[in-house]
């Protein structure tokens, strides 16, 4: 929506009343309106995407918000919307998310960013967002995430939250695996949550996916090598 | 009777008088003096002048009048005094001179006199002793003897030393007076009254210590000087000797402890040394088939705990070493037959030892089994070799083996089969080899084949053998079909253009071939004949598909060799040659037995004189590898087999090389069989292929097992699942936990299983 023109304070009283009736207040505690939300939606959607927001609309949306599309906030937003495909929002999804957040405008959404970001520090929410991210990023019909996407996505979510995330990315880069499936994805999170950085409480019988077994071995070999060279010095 | 008359004087004459109820001091003393005197006389062996009745009565009187204590104490004093002053002195005097005899006679005298004393004082025994809970007379005597004589320091130590010295002397081979030792031991036993403690303390303990020391030294000496077998015999002899010694002149109860000492010193402490002795220990015995010596060792080592285990470990190490050497691949190429035969021989050898030397002891049996299991699986080709071995035995032309002998060999092969971990690999190879045998008609007898299959069935269950049995059935059914086909030909007067056709119909699932992979261009004559059959067969069984398998199958061809056309070497020759070629003298006819591929290749030469490799390849469509093989056996085999000639005459085959019929071909036989170049076992690439197929099958079997188990149990923890899967499959192969884990992940991805939400280590079955 176009930005509001500023009114002079003297004229306010007279103008306020009719504004109230029209429900077009500027202040933050104006109530949420589905209609407004829908209108807002329509500014991004395009016909070629069957009335959903497509990649172009998404780009515009992000620009308006002032965030990059790779920002984790977008992911949380998509999670709240229960969006099915990355890069696309349907009207229902839009409404669902925005209703949850009680936002029907850019400004309101901007203000909610802190809340969205903060919600990630709750481990349950984070886990759900993490899990959601996998299915969200899948290509149509394919059940596993290709290597590059997996690494990017994982980096986005786990960098800064897991001390071994950089090492794990390195491991994935040099390993021969081509795609990550849901079970592996989920288990990486569990791993990051339960296993100590020095891998001391990692048990081989812990039913971890073979991928993680290999990571542990790779990591241990590396640390042995570095510690050996350390001694020589 | 009148009342008591105090002061009534005692008459020395014996008169029946009134029984005094009380006794005065004097009277008592008198009685006691009498008795004391009597006792002393007895001790001096002067008992003949004594009256038993009088003494008994006097004692009786004393006790009756409540002077038992005086009597008892007095007795003790008298005996003690006698023993100290008389007997002990004598014994000590004799320390250096006939000690044991003197001691023994003192002991005998003591016993005799005590018996008599006891008899006199029997009333006291019965009444006073019982009432006052003191030792009875005889035992009192024993105790005093023990304390005053035996336990007197000089005597004590001298007695002990004397006895030990005598034993030591006898051990060295001297003759000693066993009788006196026996007496001494008996005495000590008796002196323990109701226990053997005196004997034990005074003799047995020091005896055992001395013996231990003695045998310790002796064992070291023996070991240094002797071989293991001699040592063992010596030990056995010593054990017998000591047991006999204990029985004969020590106390019998000493037999057990002394034998234990021997076992400890001579055997247990040196177990390893004996077993591992160079040039005479267990290994030497095994190498030189000394089953008797091993039996002796076994008997001996049975006696000590861990003795058998020590032997077993040593034998196991040797067996493993031998086995490992046998299964290591030869650099020159391993012959499967000798490989397996040598393993069978090794097993026979050790079974012989088990039976002859170790009396079928279970520990040794288990050891042999586990060792065989260990090294036979060191070589991953063992299953293949075993199958080849059995294949060899079941083929025609195995000379000189009766049915019974073949049966024995097969039984022994089954024993080896049980040791294999990768039984599924064996199954695969067995199928291949059986197929070849059946199709090429090479079995020695159907009975032996069926016998083998039933053995496998007993071992592994129906699933293993159902396909094998299917193969047999196909053969019988094919025979029937051919009968019907012949009949059909006669009736319908179909002409196969001179081709005698024999078809075997194989059910796809049973036989280990990939169907429809090998196609080639059949020459027209056989092709038409086959089509006639196909029509016939499909008429009977509509809905089935027949595909020809050219890589198996054989053909007999009529071949005409026109003789050579030699090049001109000179005018003289020309005339001769002309004569030769026109007379047709060198024209030869043979029947050659070849494989189907050979037939396809050879029939090309009816169309054109010479063909290049490439041309042959294109014309026949035979796969490269098979084509190479076929051409090699036709052109590059032994001289008597070279039906074709190749130009250039190199060993290898290249695309441009030309092939022609070798008109120079000669053979003494009319029927010539062209051997295939096929190797006995798999080549390297074939082996890899088989291994890949096995791995594929295993993946499926593991997944099937996982699904089966999860369907039944619904929820299972990871470790438990892995264990169950391993358990179910171990009769066929040993799956590694990593592989199982991978399969579980695969099944999770395909949504057969999932992890439970509460615990990611627990899986649940997804219906």
PDB file of C-alpha atoms in Angstrom, chain B residues 447-709:
ATOM      1  CA  UNK B 447      21.691 -90.880  -7.561  1.00  0.00           C
ATOM      2  CA  UNK B 448      24.846 -89.212  -6.344  1.00  0.00           C
ATOM      3  CA  UNK B 449      23.463 -85.867  -7.457  1.00  0.00           C
ATOM      4  CA  UNK B 450      20.200 -86.360  -5.668  1.00  0.00           C
ATOM      5  CA  UNK B 451      22.080 -87.614  -2.647  1.00  0.00           C
ATOM      6  CA  UNK B 452      24.097 -84.434  -2.499  1.00  0.00           C
ATOM      7  CA  UNK B 453      20.990 -82.319  -2.828  1.00  0.00           C
ATOM      8  CA  UNK B 454      19.263 -84.108  -0.009  1.00  0.00           C
ATOM      9  CA  UNK B 455      22.326 -83.565   2.171  1.00  0.00           C
ATOM     10  CA  UNK B 456      22.129 -79.862   1.413  1.00  0.00           C
ATOM     11  CA  UNK B 457      18.448 -79.903   2.128  1.00  0.00           C
ATOM     12  CA  UNK B 458      18.999 -81.428   5.548  1.00  0.00           C
ATOM     13  CA  UNK B 459      21.594 -78.834   6.271  1.00  0.00           C
ATOM     14  CA  UNK B 460      19.925 -75.707   4.915  1.00  0.00           C
ATOM     15  CA  UNK B 461      16.275 -76.320   4.436  1.00  0.00           C
ATOM     16  CA  UNK B 462      14.041 -76.499   1.403  1.00  0.00           C
ATOM     17  CA  UNK B 463      14.574 -73.011   0.176  1.00  0.00           C
ATOM     18  CA  UNK B 464      18.168 -73.762  -0.624  1.00  0.00           C
ATOM     19  CA  UNK B 465      17.439 -76.786  -2.720  1.00  0.00           C
ATOM     20  CA  UNK B 466      14.069 -76.116  -4.295  1.00  0.00           C
ATOM     21  CA  UNK B 467      15.642 -74.576  -7.385  1.00  0.00           C
ATOM     22  CA  UNK B 468      18.152 -77.379  -7.700  1.00  0.00           C
ATOM     23  CA  UNK B 469      15.362 -79.885  -7.638  1.00  0.00           C
ATOM     24  CA  UNK B 470      13.558 -77.773 -10.194  1.00  0.00           C
ATOM     25  CA  UNK B 471      16.516 -78.126 -12.497  1.00  0.00           C
ATOM     26  CA  UNK B 472      16.324 -81.864 -12.265  1.00  0.00           C
ATOM     27  CA  UNK B 473      12.683 -81.855 -13.008  1.00  0.00           C
ATOM     28  CA  UNK B 474      13.232 -79.768 -16.095  1.00  0.00           C
ATOM     29  CA  UNK B 475      15.559 -82.385 -17.459  1.00  0.00           C
ATOM     30  CA  UNK B 476      13.022 -85.155 -17.054  1.00  0.00           C
ATOM     31  CA  UNK B 477      10.246 -83.060 -18.481  1.00  0.00           C
ATOM     32  CA  UNK B 478      12.403 -82.155 -21.465  1.00  0.00           C
ATOM     33  CA  UNK B 479      12.948 -85.806 -22.215  1.00  0.00           C
ATOM     34  CA  UNK B 480       9.236 -86.388 -22.250  1.00  0.00           C
ATOM     35  CA  UNK B 481       8.647 -83.424 -24.504  1.00  0.00           C
ATOM     36  CA  UNK B 482      11.259 -84.631 -26.964  1.00  0.00           C
ATOM     37  CA  UNK B 483       9.503 -87.992 -27.160  1.00  0.00           C
ATOM     38  CA  UNK B 484       6.283 -86.264 -27.930  1.00  0.00           C
ATOM     39  CA  UNK B 485       7.998 -84.035 -30.448  1.00  0.00           C
ATOM     40  CA  UNK B 486       9.457 -87.003 -32.309  1.00  0.00           C
ATOM     41  CA  UNK B 487       6.063 -88.554 -32.380  1.00  0.00           C
ATOM     42  CA  UNK B 488       4.610 -85.334 -33.665  1.00  0.00           C
ATOM     43  CA  UNK B 489       7.222 -85.144 -36.439  1.00  0.00           C
ATOM     44  CA  UNK B 490       6.445 -88.612 -37.600  1.00  0.00           C
ATOM     45  CA  UNK B 491       2.774 -87.961 -37.622  1.00  0.00           C
ATOM     46  CA  UNK B 492       2.854 -84.619 -39.313  1.00  0.00           C
ATOM     47  CA  UNK B 493       5.654 -85.692 -41.632  1.00  0.00           C
ATOM     48  CA  UNK B 494       7.523 -82.516 -40.990  1.00  0.00           C
ATOM     49  CA  UNK B 495      10.948 -82.339 -42.452  1.00  0.00           C
ATOM     50  CA  UNK B 496      13.660 -80.694 -40.489  1.00  0.00           C
ATOM     51  CA  UNK B 497      15.982 -80.696 -43.438  1.00  0.00           C
ATOM     52  CA  UNK B 498      18.236 -83.308 -42.043  1.00  0.00           C
ATOM     53  CA  UNK B 499      18.697 -81.590 -38.727  1.00  0.00           C
ATOM     54  CA  UNK B 500      18.390 -83.870 -35.772  1.00  0.00           C
ATOM     55  CA  UNK B 501      17.054 -81.654 -33.076  1.00  0.00           C
ATOM     56  CA  UNK B 502      17.210 -82.151 -29.342  1.00  0.00           C
ATOM     57  CA  UNK B 503      15.736 -79.456 -27.172  1.00  0.00           C
ATOM     58  CA  UNK B 504      15.862 -79.047 -23.447  1.00  0.00           C
ATOM     59  CA  UNK B 505      13.347 -76.684 -21.993  1.00  0.00           C
ATOM     60  CA  UNK B 506      14.552 -74.893 -18.881  1.00  0.00           C
ATOM     61  CA  UNK B 507      12.324 -73.003 -16.499  1.00  0.00           C
ATOM     62  CA  UNK B 508      13.761 -69.535 -16.132  1.00  0.00           C
ATOM     63  CA  UNK B 509      13.580 -69.135 -12.379  1.00  0.00           C
ATOM     64  CA  UNK B 510      15.461 -72.301 -11.624  1.00  0.00           C
ATOM     65  CA  UNK B 511      18.498 -71.974 -13.816  1.00  0.00           C
ATOM     66  CA  UNK B 512      21.282 -69.505 -13.067  1.00  0.00           C
ATOM     67  CA  UNK B 513      21.435 -67.885 -16.456  1.00  0.00           C
ATOM     68  CA  UNK B 514      20.373 -64.441 -17.420  1.00  0.00           C
ATOM     69  CA  UNK B 515      17.871 -65.129 -20.093  1.00  0.00           C
ATOM     70  CA  UNK B 516      17.640 -63.255 -23.326  1.00  0.00           C
ATOM     71  CA  UNK B 517      20.948 -61.529 -22.948  1.00  0.00           C
ATOM     72  CA  UNK B 518      22.639 -63.581 -25.562  1.00  0.00           C
ATOM     73  CA  UNK B 519      21.213 -63.413 -28.967  1.00  0.00           C
ATOM     74  CA  UNK B 520      22.930 -64.384 -32.094  1.00  0.00           C
ATOM     75  CA  UNK B 521      22.084 -64.941 -35.683  1.00  0.00           C
ATOM     76  CA  UNK B 522      21.301 -68.556 -36.152  1.00  0.00           C
ATOM     77  CA  UNK B 523      22.089 -70.177 -39.419  1.00  0.00           C
ATOM     78  CA  UNK B 524      18.925 -71.025 -41.282  1.00  0.00           C
ATOM     79  CA  UNK B 525      18.920 -74.798 -41.029  1.00  0.00           C
ATOM     80  CA  UNK B 526      19.021 -75.099 -37.266  1.00  0.00           C
ATOM     81  CA  UNK B 527      16.816 -72.067 -36.965  1.00  0.00           C
ATOM     82  CA  UNK B 528      14.043 -73.563 -38.987  1.00  0.00           C
ATOM     83  CA  UNK B 529      14.246 -76.778 -37.069  1.00  0.00           C
ATOM     84  CA  UNK B 530      13.945 -74.860 -33.851  1.00  0.00           C
ATOM     85  CA  UNK B 531      10.969 -72.924 -35.138  1.00  0.00           C
ATOM     86  CA  UNK B 532       9.201 -76.185 -35.854  1.00  0.00           C
ATOM     87  CA  UNK B 533       9.788 -77.192 -32.276  1.00  0.00           C
ATOM     88  CA  UNK B 534       8.688 -73.831 -30.989  1.00  0.00           C
ATOM     89  CA  UNK B 535       5.405 -74.087 -32.833  1.00  0.00           C
ATOM     90  CA  UNK B 536       4.877 -77.535 -31.436  1.00  0.00           C
ATOM     91  CA  UNK B 537       5.684 -76.509 -27.872  1.00  0.00           C
ATOM     92  CA  UNK B 538       3.651 -73.329 -27.831  1.00  0.00           C
ATOM     93  CA  UNK B 539       0.805 -75.287 -29.252  1.00  0.00           C
ATOM     94  CA  UNK B 540       0.881 -77.377 -26.152  1.00  0.00           C
ATOM     95  CA  UNK B 541       1.616 -74.625 -23.670  1.00  0.00           C
ATOM     96  CA  UNK B 542       0.147 -71.399 -24.891  1.00  0.00           C
ATOM     97  CA  UNK B 543       0.996 -68.375 -22.862  1.00  0.00           C
ATOM     98  CA  UNK B 544       4.590 -69.379 -22.395  1.00  0.00           C
ATOM     99  CA  UNK B 545       7.632 -67.842 -23.954  1.00  0.00           C
ATOM    100  CA  UNK B 546      10.594 -69.724 -25.304  1.00  0.00           C
ATOM    101  CA  UNK B 547      13.916 -68.067 -25.865  1.00  0.00           C
ATOM    102  CA  UNK B 548      16.883 -69.830 -27.280  1.00  0.00           C
ATOM    103  CA  UNK B 549      20.027 -69.823 -25.179  1.00  0.00           C
ATOM    104  CA  UNK B 550      22.895 -70.017 -27.614  1.00  0.00           C
ATOM    105  CA  UNK B 551      25.599 -69.767 -24.978  1.00  0.00           C
ATOM    106  CA  UNK B 552      24.685 -73.226 -23.844  1.00  0.00           C
ATOM    107  CA  UNK B 553      24.032 -76.044 -26.172  1.00  0.00           C
ATOM    108  CA  UNK B 554      26.085 -78.042 -28.578  1.00  0.00           C
ATOM    109  CA  UNK B 555      26.051 -79.281 -32.111  1.00  0.00           C
ATOM    110  CA  UNK B 556      27.521 -82.069 -34.173  1.00  0.00           C
ATOM    111  CA  UNK B 557      28.592 -81.019 -37.628  1.00  0.00           C
ATOM    112  CA  UNK B 558      29.551 -83.002 -40.673  1.00  0.00           C
ATOM    113  CA  UNK B 559      32.762 -81.448 -41.891  1.00  0.00           C
ATOM    114  CA  UNK B 560      34.608 -82.004 -45.108  1.00  0.00           C
ATOM    115  CA  UNK B 561      38.233 -80.976 -45.387  1.00  0.00           C
ATOM    116  CA  UNK B 562      39.415 -80.704 -48.965  1.00  0.00           C
ATOM    117  CA  UNK B 563      43.098 -81.104 -48.405  1.00  0.00           C
ATOM    118  CA  UNK B 564      45.822 -78.625 -49.074  1.00  0.00           C
ATOM    119  CA  UNK B 565      46.625 -76.676 -52.166  1.00  0.00           C
ATOM    120  CA  UNK B 566      50.330 -76.250 -51.847  1.00  0.00           C
ATOM    121  CA  UNK B 567      52.093 -73.344 -53.366  1.00  0.00           C
ATOM    122  CA  UNK B 568      54.358 -73.966 -56.405  1.00  0.00           C
ATOM    123  CA  UNK B 569      57.872 -74.738 -55.425  1.00  0.00           C
ATOM    124  CA  UNK B 570      59.207 -76.084 -58.694  1.00  0.00           C
ATOM    125  CA  UNK B 571      58.243 -77.678 -62.002  1.00  0.00           C
ATOM    126  CA  UNK B 572      58.559 -81.147 -60.605  1.00  0.00           C
ATOM    127  CA  UNK B 573      56.105 -80.492 -57.907  1.00  0.00           C
ATOM    128  CA  UNK B 574      53.549 -79.057 -60.168  1.00  0.00           C
ATOM    129  CA  UNK B 575      52.880 -82.315 -61.819  1.00  0.00           C
ATOM    130  CA  UNK B 576      52.547 -84.079 -58.527  1.00  0.00           C
ATOM    131  CA  UNK B 577      50.207 -81.598 -57.049  1.00  0.00           C
ATOM    132  CA  UNK B 578      47.937 -81.594 -59.923  1.00  0.00           C
ATOM    133  CA  UNK B 579      47.617 -85.297 -59.569  1.00  0.00           C
ATOM    134  CA  UNK B 580      47.046 -85.041 -55.881  1.00  0.00           C
ATOM    135  CA  UNK B 581      44.346 -82.442 -55.962  1.00  0.00           C
ATOM    136  CA  UNK B 582      42.365 -84.003 -58.701  1.00  0.00           C
ATOM    137  CA  UNK B 583      42.465 -87.483 -57.264  1.00  0.00           C
ATOM    138  CA  UNK B 584      40.807 -86.228 -54.087  1.00  0.00           C
ATOM    139  CA  UNK B 585      43.028 -88.448 -51.966  1.00  0.00           C
ATOM    140  CA  UNK B 586      43.379 -85.898 -49.177  1.00  0.00           C
ATOM    141  CA  UNK B 587      39.717 -85.310 -48.770  1.00  0.00           C
ATOM    142  CA  UNK B 588      38.715 -86.004 -45.206  1.00  0.00           C
ATOM    143  CA  UNK B 589      35.401 -86.185 -43.507  1.00  0.00           C
ATOM    144  CA  UNK B 590      34.884 -85.770 -39.810  1.00  0.00           C
ATOM    145  CA  UNK B 591      32.118 -85.169 -37.421  1.00  0.00           C
ATOM    146  CA  UNK B 592      33.039 -82.345 -35.112  1.00  0.00           C
ATOM    147  CA  UNK B 593      31.302 -81.787 -31.843  1.00  0.00           C
ATOM    148  CA  UNK B 594      31.149 -78.131 -31.006  1.00  0.00           C
ATOM    149  CA  UNK B 595      29.251 -75.602 -28.986  1.00  0.00           C
ATOM    150  CA  UNK B 596      26.432 -73.596 -30.484  1.00  0.00           C
ATOM    151  CA  UNK B 597      28.604 -70.568 -30.969  1.00  0.00           C
ATOM    152  CA  UNK B 598      31.182 -72.653 -32.735  1.00  0.00           C
ATOM    153  CA  UNK B 599      28.488 -73.961 -35.008  1.00  0.00           C
ATOM    154  CA  UNK B 600      27.274 -70.499 -35.889  1.00  0.00           C
ATOM    155  CA  UNK B 601      30.804 -69.406 -36.738  1.00  0.00           C
ATOM    156  CA  UNK B 602      31.711 -72.485 -38.708  1.00  0.00           C
ATOM    157  CA  UNK B 603      28.589 -72.448 -40.818  1.00  0.00           C
ATOM    158  CA  UNK B 604      29.590 -69.029 -42.083  1.00  0.00           C
ATOM    159  CA  UNK B 605      32.330 -70.740 -44.009  1.00  0.00           C
ATOM    160  CA  UNK B 606      29.750 -72.404 -46.163  1.00  0.00           C
ATOM    161  CA  UNK B 607      29.003 -69.017 -47.577  1.00  0.00           C
ATOM    162  CA  UNK B 608      32.449 -67.525 -47.933  1.00  0.00           C
ATOM    163  CA  UNK B 609      35.996 -68.804 -47.867  1.00  0.00           C
ATOM    164  CA  UNK B 610      37.458 -66.404 -45.396  1.00  0.00           C
ATOM    165  CA  UNK B 611      36.134 -64.005 -42.903  1.00  0.00           C
ATOM    166  CA  UNK B 612      37.714 -61.278 -40.817  1.00  0.00           C
ATOM    167  CA  UNK B 613      37.070 -61.008 -37.132  1.00  0.00           C
ATOM    168  CA  UNK B 614      34.975 -57.925 -37.587  1.00  0.00           C
ATOM    169  CA  UNK B 615      32.920 -59.544 -40.282  1.00  0.00           C
ATOM    170  CA  UNK B 616      32.290 -62.560 -38.144  1.00  0.00           C
ATOM    171  CA  UNK B 617      31.276 -60.341 -35.290  1.00  0.00           C
ATOM    172  CA  UNK B 618      28.815 -58.405 -37.355  1.00  0.00           C
ATOM    173  CA  UNK B 619      27.393 -61.390 -39.103  1.00  0.00           C
ATOM    174  CA  UNK B 620      26.859 -63.523 -36.042  1.00  0.00           C
ATOM    175  CA  UNK B 621      26.076 -60.948 -33.381  1.00  0.00           C
ATOM    176  CA  UNK B 622      27.829 -63.064 -30.821  1.00  0.00           C
ATOM    177  CA  UNK B 623      28.927 -61.082 -27.715  1.00  0.00           C
ATOM    178  CA  UNK B 624      32.576 -60.101 -27.856  1.00  0.00           C
ATOM    179  CA  UNK B 625      33.845 -62.159 -24.972  1.00  0.00           C
ATOM    180  CA  UNK B 626      32.185 -65.341 -26.127  1.00  0.00           C
ATOM    181  CA  UNK B 627      33.274 -64.731 -29.681  1.00  0.00           C
ATOM    182  CA  UNK B 628      36.886 -64.396 -28.600  1.00  0.00           C
ATOM    183  CA  UNK B 629      36.693 -67.596 -26.667  1.00  0.00           C
ATOM    184  CA  UNK B 630      35.054 -69.500 -29.464  1.00  0.00           C
ATOM    185  CA  UNK B 631      37.556 -68.370 -32.048  1.00  0.00           C
ATOM    186  CA  UNK B 632      40.414 -69.161 -29.721  1.00  0.00           C
ATOM    187  CA  UNK B 633      39.324 -72.709 -29.309  1.00  0.00           C
ATOM    188  CA  UNK B 634      38.676 -73.113 -33.019  1.00  0.00           C
ATOM    189  CA  UNK B 635      41.859 -71.534 -34.267  1.00  0.00           C
ATOM    190  CA  UNK B 636      44.405 -71.269 -31.537  1.00  0.00           C
ATOM    191  CA  UNK B 637      44.093 -74.476 -29.576  1.00  0.00           C
ATOM    192  CA  UNK B 638      46.050 -77.668 -29.917  1.00  0.00           C
ATOM    193  CA  UNK B 639      47.067 -78.726 -33.392  1.00  0.00           C
ATOM    194  CA  UNK B 640      44.571 -81.550 -33.397  1.00  0.00           C
ATOM    195  CA  UNK B 641      41.842 -79.060 -32.647  1.00  0.00           C
ATOM    196  CA  UNK B 642      42.537 -76.358 -35.145  1.00  0.00           C
ATOM    197  CA  UNK B 643      39.613 -76.427 -37.440  1.00  0.00           C
ATOM    198  CA  UNK B 644      40.259 -72.873 -38.533  1.00  0.00           C
ATOM    199  CA  UNK B 645      43.424 -71.070 -39.473  1.00  0.00           C
ATOM    200  CA  UNK B 646      44.129 -67.509 -38.619  1.00  0.00           C
ATOM    201  CA  UNK B 647      46.165 -65.043 -40.545  1.00  0.00           C
ATOM    202  CA  UNK B 648      48.426 -63.575 -39.152  1.00  0.00           C
ATOM    203  CA  UNK B 649      49.462 -66.528 -37.032  1.00  0.00           C
ATOM    204  CA  UNK B 650      49.705 -64.634 -33.751  1.00  0.00           C
ATOM    205  CA  UNK B 651      48.313 -65.640 -30.436  1.00  0.00           C
ATOM    206  CA  UNK B 652      45.981 -62.709 -30.125  1.00  0.00           C
ATOM    207  CA  UNK B 653      42.927 -61.822 -32.137  1.00  0.00           C
ATOM    208  CA  UNK B 654      42.335 -58.445 -33.671  1.00  0.00           C
ATOM    209  CA  UNK B 655      39.580 -56.983 -35.734  1.00  0.00           C
ATOM    210  CA  UNK B 656      41.311 -57.312 -39.068  1.00  0.00           C
ATOM    211  CA  UNK B 657      42.620 -60.848 -38.720  1.00  0.00           C
ATOM    212  CA  UNK B 658      41.317 -63.280 -41.264  1.00  0.00           C
ATOM    213  CA  UNK B 659      39.985 -66.750 -40.582  1.00  0.00           C
ATOM    214  CA  UNK B 660      39.784 -69.608 -43.013  1.00  0.00           C
ATOM    215  CA  UNK B 661      38.994 -73.269 -42.827  1.00  0.00           C
ATOM    216  CA  UNK B 662      42.078 -75.265 -42.027  1.00  0.00           C
ATOM    217  CA  UNK B 663      42.044 -77.774 -44.834  1.00  0.00           C
ATOM    218  CA  UNK B 664      45.186 -79.298 -43.412  1.00  0.00           C
ATOM    219  CA  UNK B 665      43.227 -80.428 -40.417  1.00  0.00           C
ATOM    220  CA  UNK B 666      43.836 -84.053 -39.517  1.00  0.00           C
ATOM    221  CA  UNK B 667      42.780 -86.250 -36.669  1.00  0.00           C
ATOM    222  CA  UNK B 668      43.023 -89.878 -35.886  1.00  0.00           C
ATOM    223  CA  UNK B 669      39.464 -89.887 -34.673  1.00  0.00           C
ATOM    224  CA  UNK B 670      36.441 -89.640 -36.852  1.00  0.00           C
ATOM    225  CA  UNK B 671      34.522 -87.796 -34.189  1.00  0.00           C
ATOM    226  CA  UNK B 672      36.476 -84.818 -33.012  1.00  0.00           C
ATOM    227  CA  UNK B 673      35.410 -82.904 -29.974  1.00  0.00           C
ATOM    228  CA  UNK B 674      36.454 -79.260 -29.887  1.00  0.00           C
ATOM    229  CA  UNK B 675      37.239 -78.315 -26.345  1.00  0.00           C
ATOM    230  CA  UNK B 676      36.158 -74.954 -25.092  1.00  0.00           C
ATOM    231  CA  UNK B 677      38.803 -72.706 -23.728  1.00  0.00           C
ATOM    232  CA  UNK B 678      36.675 -72.266 -20.635  1.00  0.00           C
ATOM    233  CA  UNK B 679      38.625 -72.175 -17.409  1.00  0.00           C
ATOM    234  CA  UNK B 680      37.716 -74.365 -14.534  1.00  0.00           C
ATOM    235  CA  UNK B 681      36.867 -71.630 -12.153  1.00  0.00           C
ATOM    236  CA  UNK B 682      35.777 -68.074 -12.585  1.00  0.00           C
ATOM    237  CA  UNK B 683      38.118 -65.533 -14.040  1.00  0.00           C
ATOM    238  CA  UNK B 684      38.673 -62.310 -12.204  1.00  0.00           C
ATOM    239  CA  UNK B 685      35.935 -60.263 -13.901  1.00  0.00           C
ATOM    240  CA  UNK B 686      33.511 -63.162 -13.625  1.00  0.00           C
ATOM    241  CA  UNK B 687      34.272 -63.449  -9.975  1.00  0.00           C
ATOM    242  CA  UNK B 688      33.533 -59.783  -9.441  1.00  0.00           C
ATOM    243  CA  UNK B 689      30.302 -60.168 -11.300  1.00  0.00           C
ATOM    244  CA  UNK B 690      29.261 -63.056  -9.140  1.00  0.00           C
ATOM    245  CA  UNK B 691      30.247 -61.165  -6.036  1.00  0.00           C
ATOM    246  CA  UNK B 692      28.143 -58.205  -7.133  1.00  0.00           C
ATOM    247  CA  UNK B 693      25.155 -60.416  -7.714  1.00  0.00           C
ATOM    248  CA  UNK B 694      25.625 -61.977  -4.332  1.00  0.00           C
ATOM    249  CA  UNK B 695      25.741 -58.560  -2.715  1.00  0.00           C
ATOM    250  CA  UNK B 696      22.574 -57.528  -4.517  1.00  0.00           C
ATOM    251  CA  UNK B 697      20.786 -60.625  -3.350  1.00  0.00           C
ATOM    252  CA  UNK B 698      22.007 -60.063   0.148  1.00  0.00           C
ATOM    253  CA  UNK B 699      20.598 -56.552   0.192  1.00  0.00           C
ATOM    254  CA  UNK B 700      17.204 -57.966  -0.653  1.00  0.00           C
ATOM    255  CA  UNK B 701      17.471 -60.733   1.866  1.00  0.00           C
ATOM    256  CA  UNK B 702      18.437 -58.299   4.596  1.00  0.00           C
ATOM    257  CA  UNK B 703      15.555 -56.008   3.761  1.00  0.00           C
ATOM    258  CA  UNK B 704      13.144 -58.903   3.667  1.00  0.00           C
ATOM    259  CA  UNK B 705      14.384 -60.034   7.053  1.00  0.00           C
ATOM    260  CA  UNK B 706      14.041 -56.546   8.510  1.00  0.00           C
ATOM    261  CA  UNK B 707      10.494 -56.157   7.248  1.00  0.00           C
ATOM    262  CA  UNK B 708       9.552 -59.624   8.445  1.00  0.00           C
ATOM    263  CA  UNK B 709      10.883 -58.973  11.920  1.00  0.00           C
TER     264      UNK B 709
END
